[in-house]
Amino acid sequence: MTSYQTLRARHITDFGAATAELLGRVDWTPERLAEHRRTELRRLVRTARAASPWHRARLREVDPERLDVQSLAELPVMTKDDLMANFDEIVTDDRLRLDRVEAHLDSLHGSDAYLLDRYHACASSGSSGRRGVFVYDWDGWTVAFLGLFRHLLRRQAGGPPTRMAVLGAAKATHQSATMPQTFSSGVVQMRRFPLTLPMPEIVAGLNEYQPSVLNGYPAVLYALTHEAVSGRLDIAPGTVVSIAEPLLPEIRAAVEGAWGAPVLNVWGASEGVSASSCGQGPGLHLSDDLAIVEPVDRDGRPVGRDRAAAKIYVTVLFNHTMPLIRYEITDELTVLDQRCPCGSAHQLIGDPQGRLDDSFRYSRDAEVLVHPHLFRSALGARRNVIEYQVRQTPTGADIAVRCQGPVDLAALGDELRAGLARLGLPGAEITLAPVAHIERHDSGKLKRFLPL
Ligand SMILES: [Zn+2]
C-alpha cells in the first residue's frame, strides 16, 4: 500500500492537470456538448455491458453504438434499492465488494483515505432517507470535485490563492468532509470546520483563518451572518458558496447583507451529479458534460422546462467504476427554459427548493439552533441504519430507526447527547426506537426531520 500523503500528492498533480479542461467545457458550444454527451453515453453503456454483470443482463438488448441521449428513455430505470441490493454485481471492479467498502467506511475516523490505493467511497442518505454507498475511481473523484466547484474556480482564476473555509460534515463518510482533505493544496487551500464544533470555536477559527471563500450549508451560513452582525465574527470573504441544501431567499439576502459578497449556490448528490451558479445569472448550471439529467414526474413521465419535476433520472457519464444509468434521485428540480448571460450552453435549473429549513430551534437561556447534520452524520455513519426519522421534542428528539443488522443504539444515543451538549443543550433527552417501517410521502420521499 502506498502512503496516503504520496497518493494525495499525486492526486493533486492530476487535479491540476485536469482543471483547465474541465473549466473550459463550460464554454463549449451546444454542438460540441451534445457530441460529447452522445460519445460518453455510448462509452459508459459499453463499459457497463462489458464489466457489470447486473447491467449486462438488463442492457443485453441495447446496442451502444446506436444509443443516443434522446433514446436513453428506452433503457430501464434503476433505484437506490437496486444499487444496494446488487452492489457487487453493479461495480466494475470485482474487488469492490459492498462488505469491503463498508469496512473501509467504518475505518474512517474523521480522515480521508484511499481504498485499494485508487478509490474513494462515501455514504449518504440523500433526501430520500435511504442509505446509499458510492465509490469513485481516481479520475472520477477529481471530476466530481471539479463538477461542484469549477464555476467558483473560474471566478478565482488569475487571482491570489483561494483560502476556502469549508463548514461541513465531521464524518469522513461524507464527500463534503473528504474532498477538501484530498484536494487542499497551495493554490486551492481548504480548511474544514466540522459542524460538530460549538459556534464560538468556529467563529474563532474563521477569525484566525480569514477565508477568501466561505463554503457551507445555508443554515450554517445564516447562523454566521448573526455572528458577523454581532461583531464577534470579523471576516471579509469575496465569495460565499451555499451547498447541499435549499438556499432560501432570506438566507441569501442575509449573507449578501453581512459581507456584500456574491453567493454561489451549489447543488450536488453523492451519486456525482451536480450544478452550480456561475454568479452571472439566476439559477444553477447543470454539469451537462458529466451527467445526463432527465426531469420526470412522480410516475416517471418526462417533465418539460420551467415545470417542477418530482424527481430526476441521472446517468453519470464519468464514473465507470459504478455505472449509474437512469438512476432515480428524488430531488425536486426545475430545468429553466433560458440561457444564462454568461453564454454557457450548460442548462440552467432553478434554485433547488427541496425541503424547507429542517433545523431544530430549542429555547434555553438563549436560542440554540441545531443543524440536522448533527443527526445525519451520526446516523448515516452506521451501516446497519437503513432509514431514520428524527422528531424534535421540547427537550431533545425522538428518533425512529429502521435497522438491518445490529446497531448499538446506546452508543448512538450517547454520541447524539454529547453532540447536543457541545452545542449548548446539556442533558438532552434522546429516544431511539427501532421500527419496521417509516411512513413516506406519496412522492416516495421520507420527511427525515420533523421540527416542533
Ligand atoms: Zn452562467
XYZ file of C-alpha atoms and ligand atoms in Angstrom:
453
model
C 0.000 0.000 0.000
C 1.181 3.481 -0.837
C 1.003 6.100 1.884
C -1.919 8.486 1.940
C 0.320 11.527 1.537
C 2.034 10.060 -1.529
C -1.287 9.249 -3.167
C -2.714 12.640 -2.279
C 0.279 14.462 -3.770
C -0.188 12.505 -6.988
C -3.903 13.257 -6.968
C -3.314 16.993 -6.559
C -0.961 16.915 -9.547
C -3.604 15.132 -11.632
C -6.233 17.553 -10.372
C -4.118 20.470 -11.584
C -3.706 18.822 -14.992
C -7.459 18.206 -15.348
C -8.628 21.611 -14.182
C -8.169 23.657 -17.380
C -10.018 21.064 -19.472
C -12.947 20.804 -17.052
C -13.223 24.576 -16.643
C -13.066 25.059 -20.400
C -16.028 22.772 -21.021
C -18.302 25.407 -19.521
C -17.687 27.392 -22.733
C -18.285 24.537 -25.158
C -20.736 25.154 -27.985
C -24.085 23.318 -27.781
C -22.940 21.114 -30.667
C -19.705 20.111 -29.010
C -21.507 19.423 -25.747
C -24.126 17.258 -27.491
C -21.435 15.284 -29.294
C -19.572 14.717 -26.035
C -22.734 13.533 -24.263
C -23.510 11.027 -27.016
C -19.938 9.713 -27.128
C -19.658 9.403 -23.370
C -23.090 7.778 -23.033
C -22.089 5.097 -25.504
C -18.750 4.585 -23.767
C -20.489 4.222 -20.401
C -23.002 1.671 -21.678
C -20.220 -0.284 -23.400
C -18.307 -0.440 -20.096
C -21.439 -1.381 -18.135
C -22.252 -4.217 -20.528
C -18.661 -5.460 -20.532
C -17.794 -5.251 -16.845
C -21.006 -5.168 -14.777
C -22.971 -8.433 -14.669
C -26.106 -6.667 -13.415
C -26.088 -4.116 -16.206
C -25.157 -6.721 -18.787
C -28.332 -8.673 -18.087
C -30.531 -5.578 -18.126
C -28.960 -3.960 -21.188
C -28.480 -7.060 -23.335
C -30.931 -5.753 -25.963
C -29.236 -2.363 -26.160
C -26.827 -1.560 -28.962
C -24.446 1.057 -27.502
C -23.362 2.162 -30.976
C -26.878 3.304 -31.824
C -27.688 4.786 -28.453
C -28.406 8.479 -28.212
C -29.349 10.913 -25.459
C -32.836 11.064 -26.999
C -33.247 7.277 -26.953
C -31.962 6.943 -23.390
C -35.555 6.771 -22.146
C -35.850 3.296 -23.672
C -33.448 1.952 -21.053
C -34.665 0.652 -17.683
C -34.570 2.841 -14.576
C -32.525 1.930 -11.504
C -33.110 2.914 -7.872
C -31.007 3.141 -4.748
C -32.615 -0.118 -3.611
C -31.345 -1.727 -6.828
C -27.888 -0.325 -6.209
C -27.639 -1.538 -2.634
C -29.224 -4.946 -3.324
C -26.956 -5.641 -6.331
C -23.885 -3.638 -5.386
C -21.309 -6.377 -6.015
C -22.766 -7.093 -9.463
C -23.016 -3.419 -10.458
C -19.489 -2.196 -9.752
C -16.957 -2.885 -12.479
C -14.034 -3.900 -10.255
C -14.521 -7.337 -8.648
C -12.514 -6.278 -5.618
C -15.138 -3.690 -4.641
C -17.477 -5.891 -2.624
C -20.006 -3.986 -0.528
C -18.648 -5.611 2.648
C -15.179 -4.382 1.819
C -16.377 -0.860 1.009
C -18.459 -0.752 4.203
C -15.481 -1.930 6.242
C -13.423 0.846 4.646
C -16.084 3.431 5.523
C -16.201 2.099 9.094
C -12.452 2.586 9.379
C -12.554 6.303 8.518
C -12.371 8.176 11.785
C -12.635 11.735 10.558
C -9.899 11.200 7.994
C -9.882 10.781 4.257
C -8.332 7.555 2.965
C -7.916 5.632 -0.270
C -9.411 2.217 -0.833
C -7.104 -0.132 -2.742
C -4.800 2.881 -3.368
C -7.255 4.081 -6.011
C -10.819 4.557 -4.890
C -12.818 6.875 -2.676
C -16.020 5.776 -1.027
C -18.784 7.779 0.568
C -22.146 7.051 2.135
C -25.198 9.217 2.075
C -28.854 9.003 2.822
C -29.598 11.918 0.460
C -33.034 13.455 0.554
C -34.762 10.089 0.263
C -33.621 8.886 3.675
C -32.384 5.538 2.325
C -28.686 4.969 2.840
C -26.545 4.524 -0.246
C -22.856 3.724 -0.731
C -20.921 5.188 -3.653
C -17.444 4.508 -4.983
C -15.383 6.774 -7.226
C -12.285 5.857 -9.134
C -9.184 8.031 -9.224
C -10.267 10.373 -12.032
C -13.916 10.229 -11.024
C -13.122 11.729 -7.638
C -11.275 14.617 -9.311
C -14.052 15.203 -11.821
C -16.772 15.069 -9.155
C -14.967 17.751 -7.169
C -14.472 19.950 -10.225
C -18.120 19.454 -11.156
C -19.108 21.008 -7.867
C -16.605 23.846 -7.765
C -15.434 24.720 -11.270
C -17.640 27.814 -11.535
C -16.090 29.041 -8.314
C -12.594 28.219 -9.575
C -13.266 30.091 -12.826
C -14.079 33.174 -10.794
C -10.938 32.744 -8.703
C -8.655 32.106 -11.685
C -5.798 34.564 -12.057
C -6.249 35.905 -8.528
C -4.345 35.103 -5.347
C -4.542 31.528 -3.977
C -8.003 30.597 -2.710
C -8.476 30.167 1.020
C -11.722 28.287 1.425
C -13.337 27.616 4.775
C -15.496 24.500 4.486
C -18.226 24.238 7.089
C -19.368 20.678 6.580
C -19.689 17.155 7.791
C -17.446 15.906 10.547
C -17.616 12.306 9.390
C -15.305 11.144 6.657
C -18.096 9.050 5.171
C -19.433 12.217 3.545
C -17.970 13.877 0.455
C -18.070 17.336 1.998
C -15.575 16.116 4.597
C -13.243 14.114 2.386
C -12.959 16.060 -0.860
C -11.395 19.098 0.834
C -8.902 16.770 2.531
C -7.935 15.162 -0.762
C -7.597 18.307 -2.825
C -6.485 21.067 -0.466
C -3.303 22.493 -1.961
C -1.263 25.663 -2.153
C -3.435 27.022 -4.964
C -6.800 25.984 -3.568
C -6.354 25.808 0.163
C -9.284 24.354 2.086
C -9.710 24.226 5.833
C -12.529 22.251 7.370
C -14.644 23.426 10.263
C -16.741 20.414 11.309
C -20.303 21.326 12.234
C -19.997 19.402 15.467
C -17.796 22.214 16.830
C -19.564 24.764 19.044
C -20.231 28.077 17.317
C -17.687 30.108 19.369
C -14.933 27.754 18.242
C -15.992 28.045 14.599
C -16.071 31.834 14.878
C -12.618 31.959 16.474
C -11.243 29.637 13.800
C -12.674 31.722 10.980
C -11.355 34.945 12.504
C -7.902 33.404 12.583
C -8.102 31.826 9.088
C -9.605 34.835 7.249
C -11.081 32.834 4.336
C -11.465 34.314 0.871
C -14.289 31.844 0.235
C -16.857 30.741 2.789
C -18.453 27.400 1.879
C -21.227 25.821 3.931
C -24.787 24.719 4.414
C -27.238 27.621 4.239
C -28.406 27.169 7.828
C -24.803 27.492 8.997
C -24.131 30.498 6.772
C -27.254 32.053 8.214
C -26.052 31.498 11.764
C -22.703 33.042 10.811
C -24.381 36.195 9.499
C -25.694 36.714 13.031
C -22.174 36.327 14.364
C -20.949 38.870 11.805
C -23.662 41.375 12.618
C -22.930 40.992 16.336
C -19.274 41.791 15.635
C -17.948 38.502 17.006
C -17.132 37.240 13.516
C -14.794 39.549 11.599
C -14.069 38.158 8.119
C -14.335 39.503 4.566
C -14.981 36.593 2.159
C -15.028 37.597 -1.505
C -17.406 34.771 -2.409
C -19.829 32.663 -0.403
C -20.778 29.157 -1.537
C -24.051 27.684 -0.340
C -24.159 23.923 -0.729
C -26.201 20.800 -0.147
C -29.473 22.302 0.980
C -32.074 24.751 -0.319
C -30.845 28.317 -0.259
C -33.836 30.252 0.993
C -34.150 33.833 -0.287
C -33.905 35.278 3.224
C -30.636 33.440 3.804
C -29.191 34.700 0.528
C -30.236 38.241 1.472
C -28.710 37.906 4.939
C -25.387 36.668 3.502
C -25.227 39.428 0.910
C -26.085 41.931 3.640
C -23.436 40.675 6.034
C -20.486 40.521 3.643
C -21.574 42.140 0.387
C -20.276 39.026 -1.336
C -21.956 37.132 -4.184
C -23.498 33.807 -3.201
C -22.851 30.839 -5.488
C -25.474 28.182 -4.977
C -24.108 24.669 -5.449
C -26.219 21.526 -5.604
C -24.764 18.067 -5.658
C -25.618 14.495 -4.832
C -23.305 11.746 -3.638
C -24.047 9.965 -6.905
C -21.892 12.502 -8.799
C -24.493 14.777 -10.357
C -24.043 18.486 -9.660
C -24.984 22.033 -10.564
C -23.540 25.410 -9.660
C -24.419 29.004 -10.214
C -21.808 30.945 -12.164
C -22.528 34.219 -10.401
C -23.782 35.988 -13.524
C -27.404 34.926 -13.799
C -30.214 33.296 -11.893
C -30.270 29.579 -11.294
C -27.530 26.968 -11.459
C -25.769 25.341 -14.405
C -26.144 21.576 -14.535
C -22.875 19.790 -15.257
C -24.226 18.661 -18.619
C -20.868 17.232 -19.717
C -20.712 14.963 -16.674
C -24.250 13.680 -16.297
C -27.487 13.426 -18.241
C -30.400 14.565 -16.115
C -33.963 13.604 -17.069
C -36.609 15.535 -15.135
C -39.717 13.379 -14.649
C -42.982 13.412 -12.762
C -43.911 11.067 -9.946
C -44.799 8.337 -12.441
C -41.589 8.711 -14.421
C -43.025 10.674 -17.352
C -40.801 13.423 -18.820
C -41.413 16.922 -17.497
C -40.802 19.911 -19.752
C -38.820 23.030 -18.970
C -39.994 25.588 -16.447
C -42.031 22.916 -14.686
C -41.059 21.369 -11.364
C -40.052 17.727 -11.680
C -40.928 15.370 -8.818
C -37.660 13.521 -9.323
C -34.862 13.035 -11.822
C -33.200 10.128 -13.580
C -29.461 10.605 -13.677
C -26.913 8.969 -15.951
C -23.435 9.690 -14.628
C -21.055 9.767 -17.556
C -17.665 9.935 -15.861
C -17.524 7.308 -13.113
C -17.312 3.932 -14.806
C -16.455 2.154 -11.565
C -20.102 2.325 -10.576
C -22.239 2.794 -13.684
C -25.362 4.727 -12.742
C -27.680 4.656 -15.731
C -31.106 6.312 -15.389
C -30.668 6.277 -11.628
C -33.584 7.738 -9.689
C -32.936 10.657 -7.343
C -35.966 12.108 -5.573
C -34.827 15.730 -5.581
C -37.283 18.242 -6.964
C -35.667 20.240 -9.755
C -36.888 22.657 -12.393
C -34.935 22.915 -15.640
C -35.268 26.503 -16.831
C -36.102 27.462 -20.387
C -33.480 30.183 -20.650
C -29.838 30.746 -21.358
C -27.527 32.341 -18.834
C -25.979 35.774 -19.558
C -22.565 34.072 -19.218
C -23.268 32.290 -22.510
C -22.645 28.744 -21.263
C -24.551 26.012 -23.079
C -24.924 24.067 -19.835
C -28.622 24.041 -18.907
C -29.926 26.096 -16.025
C -32.030 24.823 -13.144
C -33.889 26.976 -10.651
C -32.587 27.236 -7.079
C -33.415 23.783 -5.680
C -36.137 24.344 -3.102
C -36.443 20.786 -1.791
C -37.360 20.678 1.798
C -37.932 23.679 3.971
C -35.497 24.515 6.694
C -35.002 21.350 8.720
C -33.029 22.904 11.580
C -34.331 22.454 15.097
C -34.640 25.516 17.345
C -34.509 24.957 21.092
C -35.287 27.630 23.682
C -32.862 27.663 26.572
C -31.297 30.742 28.153
C -30.577 31.657 24.560
C -31.959 30.074 21.419
C -29.962 27.069 20.266
C -30.094 26.165 16.575
C -29.272 22.529 15.807
C -28.457 21.699 12.231
C -29.837 18.336 11.014
C -26.295 17.425 10.173
C -25.633 16.564 13.795
C -28.171 13.744 13.499
C -27.447 12.910 9.885
C -23.733 12.359 10.383
C -24.164 10.093 13.418
C -26.977 8.064 11.874
C -25.534 7.996 8.371
C -22.212 6.633 9.568
C -23.839 3.418 10.834
C -24.033 0.909 8.063
C -26.954 -1.023 9.543
C -29.193 2.033 9.834
C -31.226 1.878 6.639
C -33.663 4.707 7.269
C -34.468 7.078 10.070
C -36.755 9.892 11.086
C -35.916 12.489 13.713
C -38.793 14.193 15.505
C -37.911 17.219 17.616
C -39.257 17.292 21.185
C -39.065 20.264 23.596
C -36.113 18.619 25.369
C -34.402 16.685 22.591
C -35.599 14.300 19.883
C -37.428 11.021 19.320
C -35.751 9.042 16.565
C -37.245 6.125 14.657
C -34.634 3.891 13.042
C -35.099 1.074 10.605
C -32.157 -1.256 11.004
C -30.821 -4.207 9.105
C -28.491 -5.993 11.473
C -27.195 -4.944 14.879
C -26.841 -1.282 15.847
C -25.533 -0.133 19.219
C -28.374 2.258 19.998
C -26.992 3.110 23.439
C -23.722 4.338 21.930
C -25.606 6.187 19.217
C -27.749 7.930 21.849
C -24.653 8.873 23.840
C -22.981 10.318 20.727
C -26.031 12.432 19.937
C -26.408 13.646 23.531
C -22.729 14.603 23.615
C -23.098 16.445 20.311
C -26.110 18.386 21.550
C -24.322 19.221 24.807
C -21.438 20.725 22.830
C -23.936 22.931 21.027
C -25.374 24.225 24.286
C -28.054 21.632 25.061
C -26.727 19.623 28.016
C -28.952 16.804 29.266
C -30.958 16.490 26.052
C -33.432 13.626 26.018
C -32.931 11.326 23.045
C -35.003 8.232 22.418
C -34.122 5.728 19.706
C -36.840 3.310 18.634
C -36.243 0.517 16.124
C -39.177 0.334 13.709
C -40.094 -1.950 10.828
C -41.461 0.795 8.598
C -41.340 4.581 8.215
C -44.260 6.317 6.535
C -43.418 8.095 3.283
C -44.952 10.871 1.282
C -46.720 9.972 -1.947
C -43.633 11.127 -3.852
C -41.632 8.405 -2.156
C -39.806 10.995 -0.105
C -39.165 10.464 3.534
C -39.514 13.506 5.748
C -36.468 12.824 7.844
C -36.508 15.831 10.128
C -39.677 16.990 11.851
C -39.133 20.244 13.754
C -41.507 21.094 16.609
Zn -23.937 31.314 -16.283
